CSV table of C-alpha atoms in Angstrom, one decimal:
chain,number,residue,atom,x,y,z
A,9,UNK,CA,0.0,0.0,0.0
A,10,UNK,CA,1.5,3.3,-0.7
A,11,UNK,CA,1.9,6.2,1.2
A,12,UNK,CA,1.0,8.9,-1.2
A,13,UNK,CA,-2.2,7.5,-3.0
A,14,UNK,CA,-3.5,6.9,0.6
A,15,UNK,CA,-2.8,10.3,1.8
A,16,UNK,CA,-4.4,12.0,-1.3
A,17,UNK,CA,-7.8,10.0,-0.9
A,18,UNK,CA,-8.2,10.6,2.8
A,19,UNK,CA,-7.6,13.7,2.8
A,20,UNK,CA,-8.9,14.5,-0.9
A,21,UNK,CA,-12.6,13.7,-0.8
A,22,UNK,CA,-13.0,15.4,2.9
A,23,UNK,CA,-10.9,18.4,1.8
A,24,UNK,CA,-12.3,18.9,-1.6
A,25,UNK,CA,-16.0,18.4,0.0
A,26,UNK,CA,-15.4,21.2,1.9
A,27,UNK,CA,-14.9,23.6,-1.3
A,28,UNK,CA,-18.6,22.3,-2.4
A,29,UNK,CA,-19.8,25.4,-0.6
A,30,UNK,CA,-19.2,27.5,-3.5
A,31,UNK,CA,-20.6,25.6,-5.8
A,32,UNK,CA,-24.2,26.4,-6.6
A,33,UNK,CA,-26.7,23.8,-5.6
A,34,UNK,CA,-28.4,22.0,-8.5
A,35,UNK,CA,-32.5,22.9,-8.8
A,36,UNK,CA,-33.9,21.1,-6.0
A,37,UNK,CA,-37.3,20.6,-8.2
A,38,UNK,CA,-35.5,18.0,-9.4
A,39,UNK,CA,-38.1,15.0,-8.0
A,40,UNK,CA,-40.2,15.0,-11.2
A,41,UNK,CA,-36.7,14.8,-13.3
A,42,UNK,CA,-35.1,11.7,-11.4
A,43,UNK,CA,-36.4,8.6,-12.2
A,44,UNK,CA,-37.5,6.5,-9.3
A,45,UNK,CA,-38.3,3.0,-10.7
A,46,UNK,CA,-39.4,2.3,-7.7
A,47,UNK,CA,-41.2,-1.4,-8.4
A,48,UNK,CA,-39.9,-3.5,-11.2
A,49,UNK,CA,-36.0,-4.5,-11.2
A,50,UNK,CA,-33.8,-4.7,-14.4
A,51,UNK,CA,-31.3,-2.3,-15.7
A,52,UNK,CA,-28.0,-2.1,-15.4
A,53,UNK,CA,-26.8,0.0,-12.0
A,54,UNK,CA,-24.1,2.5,-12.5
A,55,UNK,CA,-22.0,2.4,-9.7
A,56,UNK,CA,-19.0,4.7,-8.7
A,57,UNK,CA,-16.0,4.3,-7.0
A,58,UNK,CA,-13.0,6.7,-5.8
A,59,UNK,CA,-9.3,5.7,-5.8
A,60,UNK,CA,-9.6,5.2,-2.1
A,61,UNK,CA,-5.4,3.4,-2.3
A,62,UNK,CA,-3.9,1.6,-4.7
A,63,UNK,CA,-5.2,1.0,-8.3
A,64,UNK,CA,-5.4,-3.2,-7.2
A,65,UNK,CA,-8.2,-2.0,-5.0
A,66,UNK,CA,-10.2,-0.5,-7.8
A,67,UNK,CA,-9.3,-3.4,-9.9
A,68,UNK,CA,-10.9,-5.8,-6.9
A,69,UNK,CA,-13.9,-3.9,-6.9
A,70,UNK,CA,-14.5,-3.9,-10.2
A,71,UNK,CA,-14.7,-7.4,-10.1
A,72,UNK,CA,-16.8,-7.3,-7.3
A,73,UNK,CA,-19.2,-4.9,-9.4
A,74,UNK,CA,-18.8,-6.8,-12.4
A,75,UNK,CA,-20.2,-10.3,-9.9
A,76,UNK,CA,-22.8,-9.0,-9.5
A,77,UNK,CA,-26.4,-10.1,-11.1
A,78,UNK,CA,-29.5,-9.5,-8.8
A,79,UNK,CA,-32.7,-8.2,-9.0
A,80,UNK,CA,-32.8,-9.2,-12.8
A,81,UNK,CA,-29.8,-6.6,-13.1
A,82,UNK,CA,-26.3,-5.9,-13.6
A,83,UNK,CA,-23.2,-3.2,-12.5
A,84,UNK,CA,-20.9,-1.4,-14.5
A,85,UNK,CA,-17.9,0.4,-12.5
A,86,UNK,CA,-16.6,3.7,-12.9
A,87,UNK,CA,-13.8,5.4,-11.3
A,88,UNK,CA,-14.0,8.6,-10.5
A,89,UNK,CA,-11.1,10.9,-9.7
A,90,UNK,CA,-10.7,13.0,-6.7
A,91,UNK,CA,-9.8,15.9,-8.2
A,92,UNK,CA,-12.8,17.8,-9.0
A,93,UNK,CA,-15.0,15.0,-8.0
A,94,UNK,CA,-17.8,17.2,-6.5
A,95,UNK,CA,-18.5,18.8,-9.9
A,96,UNK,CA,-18.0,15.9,-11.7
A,97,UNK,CA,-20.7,13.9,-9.6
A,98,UNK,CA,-23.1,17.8,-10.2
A,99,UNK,CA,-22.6,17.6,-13.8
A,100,UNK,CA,-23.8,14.5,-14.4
A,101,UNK,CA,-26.8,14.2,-11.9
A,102,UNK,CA,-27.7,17.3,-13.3
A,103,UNK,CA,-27.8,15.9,-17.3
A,104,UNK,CA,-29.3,12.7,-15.8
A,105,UNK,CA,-25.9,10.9,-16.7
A,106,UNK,CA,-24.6,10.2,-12.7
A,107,UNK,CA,-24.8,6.9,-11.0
A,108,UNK,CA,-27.5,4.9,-9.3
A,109,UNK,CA,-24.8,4.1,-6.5
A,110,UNK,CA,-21.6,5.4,-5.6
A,111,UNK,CA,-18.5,6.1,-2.9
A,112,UNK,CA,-17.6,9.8,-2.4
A,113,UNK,CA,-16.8,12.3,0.1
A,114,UNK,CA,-17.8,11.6,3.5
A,115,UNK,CA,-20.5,14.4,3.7
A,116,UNK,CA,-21.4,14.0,0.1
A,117,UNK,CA,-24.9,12.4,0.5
A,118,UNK,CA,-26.1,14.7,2.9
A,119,UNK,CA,-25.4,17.9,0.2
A,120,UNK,CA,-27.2,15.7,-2.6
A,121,UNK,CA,-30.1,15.2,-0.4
A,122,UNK,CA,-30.5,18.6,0.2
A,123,UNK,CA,-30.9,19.1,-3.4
A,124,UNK,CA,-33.5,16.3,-3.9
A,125,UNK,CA,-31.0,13.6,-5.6
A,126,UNK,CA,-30.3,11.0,-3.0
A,127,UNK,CA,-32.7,7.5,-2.5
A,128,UNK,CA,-33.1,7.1,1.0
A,129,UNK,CA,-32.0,3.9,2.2
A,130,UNK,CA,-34.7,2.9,4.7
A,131,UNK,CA,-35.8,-0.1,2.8
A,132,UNK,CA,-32.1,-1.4,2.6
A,133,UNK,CA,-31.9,-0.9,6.1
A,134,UNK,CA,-34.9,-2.9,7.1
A,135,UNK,CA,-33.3,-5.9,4.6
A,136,UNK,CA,-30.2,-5.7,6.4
A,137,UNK,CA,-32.3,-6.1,9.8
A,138,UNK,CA,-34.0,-9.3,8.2
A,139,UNK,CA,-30.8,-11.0,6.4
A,140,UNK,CA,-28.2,-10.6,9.9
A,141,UNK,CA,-25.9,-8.3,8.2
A,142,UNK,CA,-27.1,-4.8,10.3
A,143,UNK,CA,-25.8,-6.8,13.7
A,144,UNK,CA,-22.7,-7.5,12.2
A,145,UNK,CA,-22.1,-3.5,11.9
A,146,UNK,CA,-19.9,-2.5,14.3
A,147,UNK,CA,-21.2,0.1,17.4
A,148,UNK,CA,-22.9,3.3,16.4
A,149,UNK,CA,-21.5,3.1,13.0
A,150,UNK,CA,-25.3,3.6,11.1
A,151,UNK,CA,-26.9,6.5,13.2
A,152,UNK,CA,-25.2,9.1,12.3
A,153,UNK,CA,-26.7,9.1,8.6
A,154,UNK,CA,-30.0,9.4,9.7
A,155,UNK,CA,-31.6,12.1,8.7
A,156,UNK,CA,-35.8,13.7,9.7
A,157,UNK,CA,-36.4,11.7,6.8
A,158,UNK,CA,-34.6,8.5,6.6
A,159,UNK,CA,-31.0,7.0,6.1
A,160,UNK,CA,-29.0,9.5,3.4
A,161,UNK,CA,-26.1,6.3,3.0
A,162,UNK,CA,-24.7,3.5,4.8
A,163,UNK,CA,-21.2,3.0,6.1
A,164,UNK,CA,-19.0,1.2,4.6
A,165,UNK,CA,-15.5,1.8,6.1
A,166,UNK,CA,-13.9,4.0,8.9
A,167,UNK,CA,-11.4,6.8,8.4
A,168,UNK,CA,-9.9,6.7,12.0
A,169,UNK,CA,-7.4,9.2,13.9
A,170,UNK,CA,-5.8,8.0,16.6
A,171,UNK,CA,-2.8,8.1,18.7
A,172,UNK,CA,0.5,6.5,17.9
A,173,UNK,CA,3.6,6.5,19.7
A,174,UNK,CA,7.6,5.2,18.9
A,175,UNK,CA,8.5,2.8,22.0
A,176,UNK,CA,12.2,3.0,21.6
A,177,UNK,CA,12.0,7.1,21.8
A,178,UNK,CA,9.9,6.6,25.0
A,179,UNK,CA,12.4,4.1,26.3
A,180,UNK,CA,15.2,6.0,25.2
A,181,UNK,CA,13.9,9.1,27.2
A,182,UNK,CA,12.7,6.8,30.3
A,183,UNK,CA,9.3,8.0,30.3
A,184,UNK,CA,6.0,5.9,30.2
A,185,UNK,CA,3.5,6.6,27.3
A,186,UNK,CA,1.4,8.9,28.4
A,187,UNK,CA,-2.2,8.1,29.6
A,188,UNK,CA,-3.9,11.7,30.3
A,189,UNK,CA,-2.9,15.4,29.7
A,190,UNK,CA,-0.9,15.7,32.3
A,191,UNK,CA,1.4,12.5,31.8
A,192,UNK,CA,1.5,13.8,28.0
A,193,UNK,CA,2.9,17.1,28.8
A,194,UNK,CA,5.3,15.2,31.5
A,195,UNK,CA,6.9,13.0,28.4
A,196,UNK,CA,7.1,15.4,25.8
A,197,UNK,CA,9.7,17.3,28.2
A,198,UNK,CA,11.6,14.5,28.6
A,199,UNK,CA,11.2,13.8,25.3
A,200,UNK,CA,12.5,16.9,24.2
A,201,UNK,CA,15.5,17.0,26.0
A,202,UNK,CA,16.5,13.5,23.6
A,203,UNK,CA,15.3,15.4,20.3
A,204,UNK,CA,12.2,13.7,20.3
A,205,UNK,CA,8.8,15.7,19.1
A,206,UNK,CA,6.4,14.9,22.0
A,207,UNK,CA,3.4,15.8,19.8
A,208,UNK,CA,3.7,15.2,16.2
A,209,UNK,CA,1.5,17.4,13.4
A,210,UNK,CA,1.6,19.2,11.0
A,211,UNK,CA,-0.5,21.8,9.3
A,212,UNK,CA,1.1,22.8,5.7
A,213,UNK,CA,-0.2,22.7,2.6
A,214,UNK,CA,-2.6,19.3,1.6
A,215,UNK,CA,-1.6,18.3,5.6
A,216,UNK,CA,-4.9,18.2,7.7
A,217,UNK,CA,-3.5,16.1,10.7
A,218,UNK,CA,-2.9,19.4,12.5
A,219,UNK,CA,-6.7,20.2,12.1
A,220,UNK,CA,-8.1,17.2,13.0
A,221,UNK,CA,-5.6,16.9,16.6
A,222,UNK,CA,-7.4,20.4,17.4
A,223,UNK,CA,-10.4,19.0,17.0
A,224,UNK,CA,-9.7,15.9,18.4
A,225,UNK,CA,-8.0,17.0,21.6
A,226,UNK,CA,-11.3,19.1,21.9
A,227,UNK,CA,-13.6,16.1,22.0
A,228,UNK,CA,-10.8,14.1,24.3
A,229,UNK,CA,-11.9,16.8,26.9
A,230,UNK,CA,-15.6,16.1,25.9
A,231,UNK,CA,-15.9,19.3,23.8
A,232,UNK,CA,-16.4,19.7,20.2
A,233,UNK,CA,-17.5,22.6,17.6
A,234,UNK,CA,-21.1,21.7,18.0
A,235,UNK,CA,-23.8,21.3,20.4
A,236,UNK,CA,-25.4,18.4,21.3
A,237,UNK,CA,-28.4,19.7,19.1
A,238,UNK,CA,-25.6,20.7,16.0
A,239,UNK,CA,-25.9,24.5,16.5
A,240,UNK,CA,-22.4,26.1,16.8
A,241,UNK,CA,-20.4,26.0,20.2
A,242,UNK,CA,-16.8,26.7,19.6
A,243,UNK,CA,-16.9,28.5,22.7
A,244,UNK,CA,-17.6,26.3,25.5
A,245,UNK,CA,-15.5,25.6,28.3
A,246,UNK,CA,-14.2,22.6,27.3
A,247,UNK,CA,-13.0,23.5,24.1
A,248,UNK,CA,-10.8,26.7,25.6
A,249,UNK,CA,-9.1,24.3,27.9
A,250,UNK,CA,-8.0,22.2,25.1
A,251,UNK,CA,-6.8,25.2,23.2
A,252,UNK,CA,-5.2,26.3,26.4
A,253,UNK,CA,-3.5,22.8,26.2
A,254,UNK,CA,-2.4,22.7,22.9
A,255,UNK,CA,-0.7,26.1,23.2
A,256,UNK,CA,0.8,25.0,26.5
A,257,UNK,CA,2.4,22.2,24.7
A,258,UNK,CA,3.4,24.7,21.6
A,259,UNK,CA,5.0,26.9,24.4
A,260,UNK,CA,7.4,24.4,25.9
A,261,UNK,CA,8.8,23.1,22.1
A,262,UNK,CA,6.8,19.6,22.6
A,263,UNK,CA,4.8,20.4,19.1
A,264,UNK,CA,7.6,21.1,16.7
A,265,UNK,CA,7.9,25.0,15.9
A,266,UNK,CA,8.3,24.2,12.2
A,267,UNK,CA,4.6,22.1,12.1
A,268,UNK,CA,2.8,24.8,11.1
A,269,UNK,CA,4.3,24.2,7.6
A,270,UNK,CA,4.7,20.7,7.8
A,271,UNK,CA,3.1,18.9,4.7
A,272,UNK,CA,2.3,15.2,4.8
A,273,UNK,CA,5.5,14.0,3.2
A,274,UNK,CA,6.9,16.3,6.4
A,275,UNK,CA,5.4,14.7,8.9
A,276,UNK,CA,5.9,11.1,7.4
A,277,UNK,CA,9.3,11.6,7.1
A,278,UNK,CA,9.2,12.6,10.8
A,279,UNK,CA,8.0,9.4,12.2
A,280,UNK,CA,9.7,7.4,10.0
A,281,UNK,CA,13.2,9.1,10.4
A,282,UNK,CA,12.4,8.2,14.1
A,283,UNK,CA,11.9,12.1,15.3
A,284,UNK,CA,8.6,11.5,16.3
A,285,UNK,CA,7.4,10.2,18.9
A,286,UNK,CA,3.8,10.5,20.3
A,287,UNK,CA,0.6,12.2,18.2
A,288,UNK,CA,-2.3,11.7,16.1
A,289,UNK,CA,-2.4,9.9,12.6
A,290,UNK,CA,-4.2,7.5,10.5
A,291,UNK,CA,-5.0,3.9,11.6
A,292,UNK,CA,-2.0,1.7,9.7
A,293,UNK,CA,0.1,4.9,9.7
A,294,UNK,CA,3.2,2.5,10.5
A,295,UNK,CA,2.4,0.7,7.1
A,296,UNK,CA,1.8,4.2,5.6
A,297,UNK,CA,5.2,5.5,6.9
A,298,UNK,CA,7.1,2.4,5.8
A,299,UNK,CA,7.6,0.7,8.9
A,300,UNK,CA,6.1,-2.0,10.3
A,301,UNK,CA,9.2,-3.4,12.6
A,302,UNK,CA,7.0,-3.1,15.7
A,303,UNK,CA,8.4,0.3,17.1
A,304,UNK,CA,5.1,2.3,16.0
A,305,UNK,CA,2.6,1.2,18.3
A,306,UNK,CA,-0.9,2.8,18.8
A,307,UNK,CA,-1.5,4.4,22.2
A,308,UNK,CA,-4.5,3.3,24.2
A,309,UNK,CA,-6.5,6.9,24.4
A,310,UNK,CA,-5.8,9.0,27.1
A,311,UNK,CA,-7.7,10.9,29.4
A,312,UNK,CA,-8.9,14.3,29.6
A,313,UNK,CA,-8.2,16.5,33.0
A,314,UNK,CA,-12.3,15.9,33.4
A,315,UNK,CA,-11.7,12.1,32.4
A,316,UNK,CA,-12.9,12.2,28.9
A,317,UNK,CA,-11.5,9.9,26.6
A,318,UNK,CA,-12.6,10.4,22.7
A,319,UNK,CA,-10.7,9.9,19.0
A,320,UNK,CA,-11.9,11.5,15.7
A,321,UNK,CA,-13.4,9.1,13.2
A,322,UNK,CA,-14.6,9.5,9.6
A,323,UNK,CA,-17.5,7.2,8.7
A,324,UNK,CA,-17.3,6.8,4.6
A,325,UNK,CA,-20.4,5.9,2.9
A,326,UNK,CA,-22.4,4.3,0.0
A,327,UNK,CA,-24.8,6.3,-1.6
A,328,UNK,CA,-27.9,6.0,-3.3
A,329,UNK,CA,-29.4,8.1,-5.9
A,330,UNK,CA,-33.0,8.6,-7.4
A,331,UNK,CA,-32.0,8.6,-10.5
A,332,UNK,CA,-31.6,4.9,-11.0
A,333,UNK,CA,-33.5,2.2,-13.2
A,334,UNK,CA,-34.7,0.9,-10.6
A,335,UNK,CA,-34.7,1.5,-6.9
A,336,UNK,CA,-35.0,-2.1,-6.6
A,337,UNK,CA,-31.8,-3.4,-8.2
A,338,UNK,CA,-30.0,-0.4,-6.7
A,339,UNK,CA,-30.6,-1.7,-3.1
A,340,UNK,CA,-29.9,-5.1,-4.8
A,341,UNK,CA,-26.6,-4.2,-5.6
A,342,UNK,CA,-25.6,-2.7,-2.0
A,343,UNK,CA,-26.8,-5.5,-0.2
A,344,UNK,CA,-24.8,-7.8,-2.5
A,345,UNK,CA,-21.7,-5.0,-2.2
A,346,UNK,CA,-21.2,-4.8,1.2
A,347,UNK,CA,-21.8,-8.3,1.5
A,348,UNK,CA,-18.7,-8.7,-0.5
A,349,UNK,CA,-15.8,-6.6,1.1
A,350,UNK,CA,-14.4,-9.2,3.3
A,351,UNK,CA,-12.8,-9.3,0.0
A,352,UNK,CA,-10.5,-6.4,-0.3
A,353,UNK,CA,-9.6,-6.7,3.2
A,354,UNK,CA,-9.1,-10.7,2.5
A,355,UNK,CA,-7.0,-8.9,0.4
A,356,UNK,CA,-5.1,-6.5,2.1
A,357,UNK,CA,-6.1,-4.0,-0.1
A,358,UNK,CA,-8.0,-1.8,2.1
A,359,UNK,CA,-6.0,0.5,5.1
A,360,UNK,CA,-9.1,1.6,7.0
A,361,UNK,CA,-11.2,0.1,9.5
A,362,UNK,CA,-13.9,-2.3,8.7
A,363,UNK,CA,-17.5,-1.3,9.5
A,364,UNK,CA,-18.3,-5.4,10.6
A,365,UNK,CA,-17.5,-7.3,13.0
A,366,UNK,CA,-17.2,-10.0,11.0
A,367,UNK,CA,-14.4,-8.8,8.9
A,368,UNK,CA,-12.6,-6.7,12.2
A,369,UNK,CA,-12.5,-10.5,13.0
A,370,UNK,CA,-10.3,-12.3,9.8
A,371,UNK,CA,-6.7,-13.1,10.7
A,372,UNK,CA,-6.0,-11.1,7.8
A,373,UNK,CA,-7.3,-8.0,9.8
A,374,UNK,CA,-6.6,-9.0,12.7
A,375,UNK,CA,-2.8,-10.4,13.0
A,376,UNK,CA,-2.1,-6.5,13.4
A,377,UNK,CA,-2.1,-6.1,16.9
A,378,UNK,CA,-2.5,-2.3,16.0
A,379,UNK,CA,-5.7,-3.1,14.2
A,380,UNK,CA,-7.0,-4.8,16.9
A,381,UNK,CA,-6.7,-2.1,19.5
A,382,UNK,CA,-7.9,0.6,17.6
A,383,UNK,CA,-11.3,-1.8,17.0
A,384,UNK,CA,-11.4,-2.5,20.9
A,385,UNK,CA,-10.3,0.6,22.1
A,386,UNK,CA,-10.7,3.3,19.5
A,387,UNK,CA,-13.6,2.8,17.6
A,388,UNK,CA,-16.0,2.8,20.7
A,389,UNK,CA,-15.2,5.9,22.0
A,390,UNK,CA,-14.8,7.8,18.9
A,391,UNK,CA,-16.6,10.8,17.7
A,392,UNK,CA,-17.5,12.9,14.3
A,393,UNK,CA,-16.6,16.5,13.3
A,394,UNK,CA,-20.3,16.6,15.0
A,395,UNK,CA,-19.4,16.4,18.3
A,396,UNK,CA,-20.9,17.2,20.7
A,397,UNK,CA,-23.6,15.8,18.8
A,398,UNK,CA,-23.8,12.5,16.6
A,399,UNK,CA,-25.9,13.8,13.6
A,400,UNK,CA,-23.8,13.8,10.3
A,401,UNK,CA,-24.8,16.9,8.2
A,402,UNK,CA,-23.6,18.9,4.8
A,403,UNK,CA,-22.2,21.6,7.6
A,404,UNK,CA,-19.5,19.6,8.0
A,405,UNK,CA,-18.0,19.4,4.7
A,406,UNK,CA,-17.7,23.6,5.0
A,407,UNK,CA,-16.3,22.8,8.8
A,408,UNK,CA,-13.7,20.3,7.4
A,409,UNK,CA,-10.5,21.1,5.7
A,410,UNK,CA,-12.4,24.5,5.5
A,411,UNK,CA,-10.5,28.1,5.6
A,412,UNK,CA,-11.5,28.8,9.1
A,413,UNK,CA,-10.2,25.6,10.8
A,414,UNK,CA,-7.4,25.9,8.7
A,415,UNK,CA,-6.4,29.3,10.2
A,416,UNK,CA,-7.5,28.0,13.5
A,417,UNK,CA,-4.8,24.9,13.6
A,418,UNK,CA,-1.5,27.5,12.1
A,419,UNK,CA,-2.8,30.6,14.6
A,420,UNK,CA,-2.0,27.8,17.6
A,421,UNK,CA,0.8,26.2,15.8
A,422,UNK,CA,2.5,29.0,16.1
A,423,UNK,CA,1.6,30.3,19.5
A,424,UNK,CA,0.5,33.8,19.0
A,425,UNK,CA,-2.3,34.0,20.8
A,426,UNK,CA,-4.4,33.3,23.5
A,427,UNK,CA,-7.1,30.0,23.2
A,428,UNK,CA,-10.1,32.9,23.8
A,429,UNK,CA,-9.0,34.8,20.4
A,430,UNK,CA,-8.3,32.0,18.3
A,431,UNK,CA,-11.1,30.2,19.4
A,432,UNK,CA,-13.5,33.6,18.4
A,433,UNK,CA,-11.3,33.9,15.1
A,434,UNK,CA,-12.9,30.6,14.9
A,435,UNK,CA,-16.7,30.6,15.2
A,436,UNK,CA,-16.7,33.8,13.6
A,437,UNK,CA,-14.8,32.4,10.3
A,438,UNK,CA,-17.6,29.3,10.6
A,439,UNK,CA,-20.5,32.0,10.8
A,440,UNK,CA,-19.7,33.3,7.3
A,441,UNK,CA,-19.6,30.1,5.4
A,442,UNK,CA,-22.1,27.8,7.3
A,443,UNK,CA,-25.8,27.1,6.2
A,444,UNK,CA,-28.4,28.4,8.7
């Protein structure tokens, strides 16, 4: 699995999603131009994919497609590139030429819905409930695409951030790994006075680690940008005293001066050159990095000063669209779909986190000891870019990889401030771009 397609598609469909904003909305009449086919199956379902790693993924689930042959239907496969990929997907629902299924970006279905194009998947749902597969899903893993008015996708896999850490830095320095805020500023002292970087990020160009550890040190004290109810709360209590923490951290050298323009070859490059050792990244970053000799170990989360404990996580989805030949053979085709990607992780082709049990569960999965923490430990606890809430929402494509988060994560990288100014810099730069 390489390093830089894997970066690109994490980081590409959340990042470009978040530019969607300025593009204009197609006509959201469109009911009475989509055709619903909503009794008799037959067809052939267009389904589209992203390059989510290497092109031997694609390849598998092309094949995967190509199997299938339900609901007196078939699938073609298409892939779609990241670049653009919002307007690609608007031109072509718009002339009536998109898919009947696809991957995207991980708010993708909840813009499209606003605009009248998505097929709810209630009816899938209720087939998954019947045929065993919905108890398979792992925890909390299908709510948050519930909508007032049904289910805009299903998960498929999960994009998680989590803490890793390089053991022979921490022995090296003679300090334990931490396991709250206090123990974490306690080791990236010591492991400063070694060389060490006790909390590894970066925020330069195409690098979102740095935003997603502010947001994710903000829910690990049980904060977040939004309320419980998803209006905006960047202000809350909770989230000052992680801002107050970061800085702290920024002010005694533990976060590397030079982050703030660390892209994410930098930042790579400083775990694998063994300079880093403790901070957030992606699950199978040691793969990612190019090594896998059992140094780079992931954390077990640690605890807020309140006792919080919470990671970041970044549910990708299937979609479906109204605009099919049948709505029938559409849900066909997803039940059939995600019954088949034990595959690419059979496979080894996938570096994210299953959404089943079942497949969290095959050796190939889980001989990674890393894998298997992040599935016990991890993946209970963590949250969305909705926290406080659990609602998933087109807001969160502007929030995410977004101008004003951006400007958020390099104000505190670089320590010029105080957590009460950034913070305000903040909500105000979300006011102006978010959707009442």
């Amino acid at each position: 699995m390489t390093s830089t397609r894997t970066t690109f598609s994490r980081r590409g469909f959340l990042g470009l999603t978040a530019a969607a904003a300025s593009v204009p909305l197609l006509a959201a009449c469109g009911g009475g131009s989509a055709s619903q086919g909503g009794g008799s199956a037959g067809g052939t379902i267009k389904f589209w994919d992203m390059p989510w790693a290497t092109p031997a993924l694609n390849d598998a689930s092309r094949k995967l497609t190509e199997g299938f042959s339900g609901a007196n239907s078939k699938a073609n496969y298409q892939i779609i590139q990241w670049n653009n990929f919002y307007q690609t997907f608007s031109s072509a629902i718009a002339s009536k030429t998109g898919p009947a299924v696809s991957t995207g970006g991980g708010f993708q279905a909840f813009q499209f819905e606003q605009q009248g194009q998505i097929a709810y998947a209630d009816n899938l749902i209720e087939t998954l409930k019947k045929n065993g597969m919905y108890d398979d899903f792992l925890p909390g893993v299908v709510e948050p695409f519930k909508t007032d008015k049904g289910y805009v996708a299903v998960p498929w896999h999960l994009s998680m951030r989590v803490m890793w850490y390089r053991k022979s830095l921490f022995e090296q320095a003679g300090v334990d790994v931490p396991k709250d805020w206090a123990t974490l500023l306690e080791a990236g002292k010591a492991l400063k006075k070694i060389g060490a970087v006790g909390f590894a990020t970066g925020a330069g160009a195409g690098n979102n680690i740095g935003n997603q550890a502010m947001i994710m040190m903000m829910i690990n004290n049980g904060g977040g940008v939004f309320s419980k109810d998803g209006e905006l709360d960047v202000m809350n209590d909770r989230n000052v005293e992680a801002t107050e923490f970061l800085l702290e951290l920024v002010s005694n050298g533990i976060i590397d001066p030079a982050a703030v323009s660390y892209t994410s070859a930098n930042l790579d490059a400083q775990w694998k050159d063994k300079k880093a050792a403790f901070g957030a990244h992606v699950s199978q970053m040691d793969t990612r990095v190019g090594d896998t000799s059992g140094d780079l170990i992931v954390a077990s989360p640690i605890a807020g000063p309140h006792g919080d404990k919470g990671g970041l996580v970044f549910p990708n989805n299937i979609m479906m669209y109204t605009n099919t030949p049948s709505q029938e053979a559409s849900e066909a085709f997803l039940v059939y779909y995600l019954g088949q990607l034990k595959e690419l992780w059979k496979q080894k082709l996938m570096n994210a986190l299953p959404v089943f049990k079942s497949i969290a569960e095959l050796p190939e999965f889980a001989s990674d000891p890393n894998n298997v923490k992040i599935v016990r430990e991890w993946q209970p606890i963590a949250k969305t870019l909705a926290a406080q809430g659990d609602k998933l929402n087109a807001n969160l494509a502007v929030l995410d990889g977004g101008q004003a988060l951006n400007q958020f994560t390099q104000t505190i990288l670089t320590g010029k401030t105080d957590a009460k100014s950034a913070l305000q810099a903040f909500e105000s730069g979300l006011k102006t771009v978010l959707k009442k």
